[in-house]
C-alpha positions as a Markdown table, in Angstrom:
| # | Residue | x | y | z |
|---|---|---|---|---|
| 1 | Gly | 0.0 | 0.0 | 0.0 |
| 2 | Leu | 0.9 | 3.7 | -0.3 |
| 3 | Phe | 0.1 | 6.1 | 2.5 |
| 4 | Glu | 1.0 | 9.8 | 2.8 |
| 5 | Thr | 1.7 | 11.6 | 6.1 |
| 6 | Ser | 3.4 | 14.8 | 7.0 |
| 7 | His | 6.6 | 12.8 | 7.2 |
| 8 | Gly | 6.4 | 11.7 | 3.6 |
| 9 | Leu | 5.3 | 8.8 | 1.5 |
| 10 | Trp | 5.1 | 5.3 | 3.1 |
| 11 | Thr | 5.2 | 2.1 | 1.0 |
| 12 | Thr | 4.2 | -1.1 | 2.8 |
| 13 | Ser | 5.0 | -4.6 | 2.0 |
| 14 | Ser | 4.0 | -8.1 | 3.0 |
| 15 | Ser | 7.5 | -9.3 | 3.8 |
| 16 | Asp | 10.0 | -6.4 | 4.1 |
| 17 | Gly | 8.4 | -3.9 | 6.4 |
| 18 | Val | 7.6 | -0.3 | 5.4 |
| 19 | Leu | 9.7 | 2.3 | 3.7 |
| 20 | Leu | 9.4 | 6.1 | 4.5 |
| 21 | Leu | 10.4 | 8.3 | 1.6 |
| 22 | Asn | 10.8 | 12.1 | 1.9 |
| 23 | Lys | 13.2 | 14.9 | 0.8 |
| 24 | Lys | 15.6 | 14.1 | 3.6 |
| 25 | Glu | 15.8 | 10.4 | 3.8 |
| 26 | Gln | 14.7 | 6.9 | 2.8 |
| 27 | Arg | 14.1 | 5.0 | 6.0 |
| 28 | Leu | 13.2 | 1.4 | 6.3 |
| 29 | Phe | 11.1 | 0.2 | 9.3 |
| 30 | Ser | 11.1 | -3.6 | 9.8 |
| 31 | Lys | 11.0 | -6.3 | 12.5 |
| 32 | Gln | 14.8 | -5.9 | 12.7 |
| 33 | Thr | 14.4 | -2.2 | 13.6 |
| 34 | Gly | 11.6 | -2.8 | 16.1 |
| 35 | Leu | 8.2 | -3.5 | 14.4 |
| 36 | Thr | 6.0 | -6.4 | 15.4 |
| 37 | Ser | 6.3 | -7.9 | 12.0 |
| 38 | Asn | 7.5 | -7.2 | 8.4 |
| 39 | Asn | 4.0 | -7.8 | 7.1 |
| 40 | Ile | 2.5 | -4.3 | 7.2 |
| 41 | Tyr | -1.2 | -3.5 | 6.5 |
| 42 | Thr | -1.7 | 0.2 | 7.2 |
| 43 | Ile | -0.2 | 3.5 | 8.2 |
| 44 | Phe | -2.1 | 6.2 | 10.1 |
| 45 | Glu | -0.9 | 9.6 | 11.3 |
| 46 | Asn | -2.7 | 10.4 | 14.5 |
| 47 | Thr | -0.5 | 13.6 | 15.0 |
| 48 | Pro | 2.8 | 14.6 | 13.5 |
| 49 | Asp | 4.6 | 12.9 | 16.4 |
| 50 | Ser | 2.3 | 9.9 | 16.5 |
| 51 | Val | 2.2 | 7.6 | 13.5 |
| 52 | Trp | 0.6 | 4.1 | 13.9 |
| 53 | Ile | 1.9 | 1.2 | 11.8 |
| 54 | Gly | -0.6 | -1.7 | 11.6 |
| 55 | Ala | 1.0 | -5.1 | 11.1 |
| 56 | Glu | 0.8 | -8.8 | 11.6 |
| 57 | Asn | 0.9 | -9.5 | 15.4 |
| 58 | Gly | 0.0 | -6.0 | 16.5 |
| 59 | Ala | 0.7 | -2.3 | 15.9 |
| 60 | Thr | 3.6 | 0.0 | 16.4 |
| 61 | Leu | 3.5 | 3.7 | 17.4 |
| 62 | Trp | 6.3 | 5.8 | 16.0 |
| 63 | Asp | 7.1 | 9.1 | 17.7 |
| 64 | Gly | 8.2 | 10.8 | 14.4 |
| 65 | Gln | 11.9 | 10.6 | 15.5 |
| 66 | Asp | 13.6 | 7.4 | 16.6 |
| 67 | His | 11.3 | 5.7 | 19.2 |
| 68 | Leu | 9.0 | 2.8 | 18.4 |
| 69 | Thr | 6.5 | 1.3 | 20.9 |
| 70 | Asn | 4.9 | -2.0 | 20.1 |
| 71 | Tyr | 1.3 | -3.0 | 21.1 |
| 72 | Thr | 0.3 | -6.6 | 20.9 |
| 73 | Ser | -2.3 | -8.9 | 22.4 |
| 74 | Ala | -0.5 | -8.4 | 25.8 |
| 75 | Asp | -1.5 | -4.7 | 25.4 |
| 76 | Gly | -5.2 | -5.3 | 24.5 |
| 77 | Leu | -5.0 | -5.8 | 20.7 |
| 78 | Thr | -6.9 | -8.9 | 20.0 |
| 79 | Gly | -6.5 | -10.7 | 16.7 |
| 80 | Lys | -3.8 | -11.7 | 14.3 |
| 81 | Arg | -3.4 | -8.5 | 12.3 |
| 82 | Ile | -4.1 | -4.7 | 12.6 |
| 83 | Thr | -5.5 | -3.6 | 9.3 |
| 84 | Ala | -7.1 | -0.1 | 9.8 |
| 85 | Phe | -7.1 | 2.9 | 12.0 |
| 86 | Phe | -9.4 | 5.9 | 12.2 |
| 87 | Lys | -10.3 | 8.9 | 14.4 |
| 88 | Asp | -13.9 | 9.8 | 15.2 |
| 89 | Lys | -15.6 | 13.2 | 15.5 |
| 90 | Asn | -14.5 | 13.4 | 19.1 |
| 91 | Gln | -10.8 | 12.7 | 18.1 |
| 92 | Gln | -10.9 | 9.3 | 19.7 |
| 93 | Leu | -8.6 | 6.7 | 18.0 |
| 94 | Trp | -10.0 | 3.3 | 16.8 |
| 95 | Ala | -8.4 | 0.3 | 15.2 |
| 96 | Phe | -9.6 | -2.8 | 13.4 |
| 97 | Ser | -8.0 | -6.2 | 13.7 |
| 98 | Asp | -9.1 | -9.3 | 11.9 |
| 99 | Ala | -11.3 | -10.1 | 14.9 |
| 100 | Tyr | -12.4 | -7.0 | 16.7 |
| 101 | Leu | -12.8 | -3.2 | 16.8 |
| 102 | His | -10.5 | -1.6 | 19.3 |
| 103 | His | -10.7 | 1.7 | 21.1 |
| 104 | Trp | -7.6 | 3.7 | 22.4 |
| 105 | Lys | -8.3 | 4.9 | 25.9 |
| 106 | Asn | -6.0 | 5.9 | 28.7 |
| 107 | Gln | -2.9 | 5.0 | 26.6 |
| 108 | Lys | -4.2 | 1.4 | 26.2 |
| 109 | Trp | -6.1 | -0.5 | 23.5 |
| 110 | Gln | -9.5 | -2.0 | 24.5 |
| 111 | Ala | -11.2 | -4.6 | 22.3 |
| 112 | Ile | -14.9 | -4.3 | 21.9 |
| 113 | Lys | -15.5 | -8.1 | 22.3 |
| 114 | Ser | -19.3 | -7.8 | 22.1 |
| 115 | Leu | -18.8 | -7.1 | 18.4 |
| 116 | Thr | -17.3 | -9.6 | 16.0 |
| 117 | Phe | -17.6 | -9.2 | 12.3 |
| 118 | Gln | -15.3 | -11.8 | 10.6 |
| 119 | Lys | -16.6 | -15.2 | 10.0 |
| 120 | Thr | -13.4 | -17.0 | 8.9 |
| 121 | Pro | -9.8 | -17.2 | 10.3 |
| 122 | Glu | -8.6 | -15.5 | 7.1 |
| 123 | Gly | -11.0 | -12.6 | 7.4 |
| 124 | Arg | -9.8 | -9.1 | 7.6 |
| 125 | Val | -10.8 | -5.5 | 7.2 |
| 126 | Tyr | -9.3 | -3.9 | 4.1 |
| 127 | Asp | -10.3 | -0.3 | 4.6 |
| 128 | Val | -12.6 | 2.0 | 6.5 |
| 129 | Ala | -14.2 | 5.4 | 6.0 |
| 130 | Tyr | -15.5 | 7.3 | 8.9 |
| 131 | Asp | -18.8 | 9.3 | 8.5 |
| 132 | Ala | -18.7 | 12.0 | 11.2 |
| 133 | Arg | -22.2 | 13.3 | 10.4 |
| 134 | His | -23.8 | 10.0 | 11.5 |
| 135 | His | -20.9 | 8.8 | 13.7 |
| 136 | Arg | -20.6 | 5.5 | 11.8 |
| 137 | Val | -17.9 | 3.6 | 10.0 |
| 138 | Leu | -18.2 | 2.1 | 6.5 |
| 139 | Val | -16.1 | -1.0 | 6.4 |
| 140 | Ala | -14.7 | -3.1 | 3.4 |
| 141 | Ser | -13.7 | -6.6 | 4.5 |
| 142 | Thr | -13.2 | -10.0 | 3.1 |
| 143 | Thr | -16.7 | -10.9 | 4.2 |
| 144 | Gly | -18.2 | -7.9 | 2.4 |
| 145 | Ala | -19.1 | -4.3 | 3.1 |
| 146 | Phe | -20.9 | -3.2 | 6.2 |
| 147 | Val | -21.8 | -0.2 | 8.3 |
| 148 | Leu | -21.0 | 0.1 | 12.0 |
| 149 | Asp | -22.9 | 2.5 | 14.2 |
| 150 | Leu | -20.4 | 3.9 | 16.8 |
| 151 | Asn | -23.2 | 5.4 | 18.9 |
| 152 | Lys | -24.4 | 1.9 | 19.7 |
| 153 | Ile | -21.3 | -0.1 | 18.8 |
| 154 | Gln | -23.3 | -2.4 | 16.6 |
| 155 | Leu | -23.6 | -3.4 | 13.0 |
| 156 | Met | -26.2 | -1.4 | 11.0 |
| 157 | Ser | -26.2 | -3.9 | 8.2 |
| 158 | Asn | -25.1 | -7.4 | 7.5 |
| 159 | Pro | -22.0 | -7.7 | 5.3 |
| 160 | Ile | -22.9 | -7.3 | 1.6 |
| 161 | Pro | -20.7 | -9.5 | -0.6 |
| 162 | Leu | -18.9 | -7.5 | -3.2 |
| 163 | Val | -16.9 | -8.5 | -6.3 |
| 164 | Ile | -14.7 | -5.9 | -7.9 |
| 165 | Glu | -14.6 | -6.5 | -11.6 |
| 166 | Ser | -12.4 | -3.6 | -12.7 |
| 167 | Val | -10.8 | -0.4 | -11.4 |
| 168 | Glu | -10.7 | 2.7 | -13.5 |
| 169 | Ser | -8.1 | 5.4 | -13.4 |
| 170 | Lys | -7.3 | 8.5 | -15.5 |
| 171 | Ile | -5.1 | 6.3 | -17.7 |
| 172 | Gly | -7.7 | 3.5 | -18.2 |
| 173 | Val | -9.0 | 0.3 | -16.8 |
| 174 | Leu | -6.5 | -1.5 | -14.5 |
């Protein structure tokens, strides 16, 4: 994947970690440099000095300089992989794993275990879009697309299976 933050452009991989590219440097973050895994799913800039890296086996918080802090199942992140982050209208941080929605509170992750949305061990959330007007999250996952009401912490719809037949860009169909 490609993600852009105030630090530059990030390119993720499924085996080599994540590369940060900017005018000053090309910097590789990997398991060898302190991440939970080299299999990276997402990057999310919470603040300029708070960039989250979602990976296999947990998430890593980068301080924008040199310090990395890992969060795993021992720190409240339940599931095999962290695949998406978002902030709500109250500036609260949330994360999706392959198993649960998590809420960042008091410098700890808390899994919302009353809500499960993946039906298979291979299941995962691919991407999310937060709707501040209705305080809900639109989710694209391996089991389909669904809407999550954050006011009630419950699904508003059952997953709708989707099949992407083509993707169009300015240069044509990919």
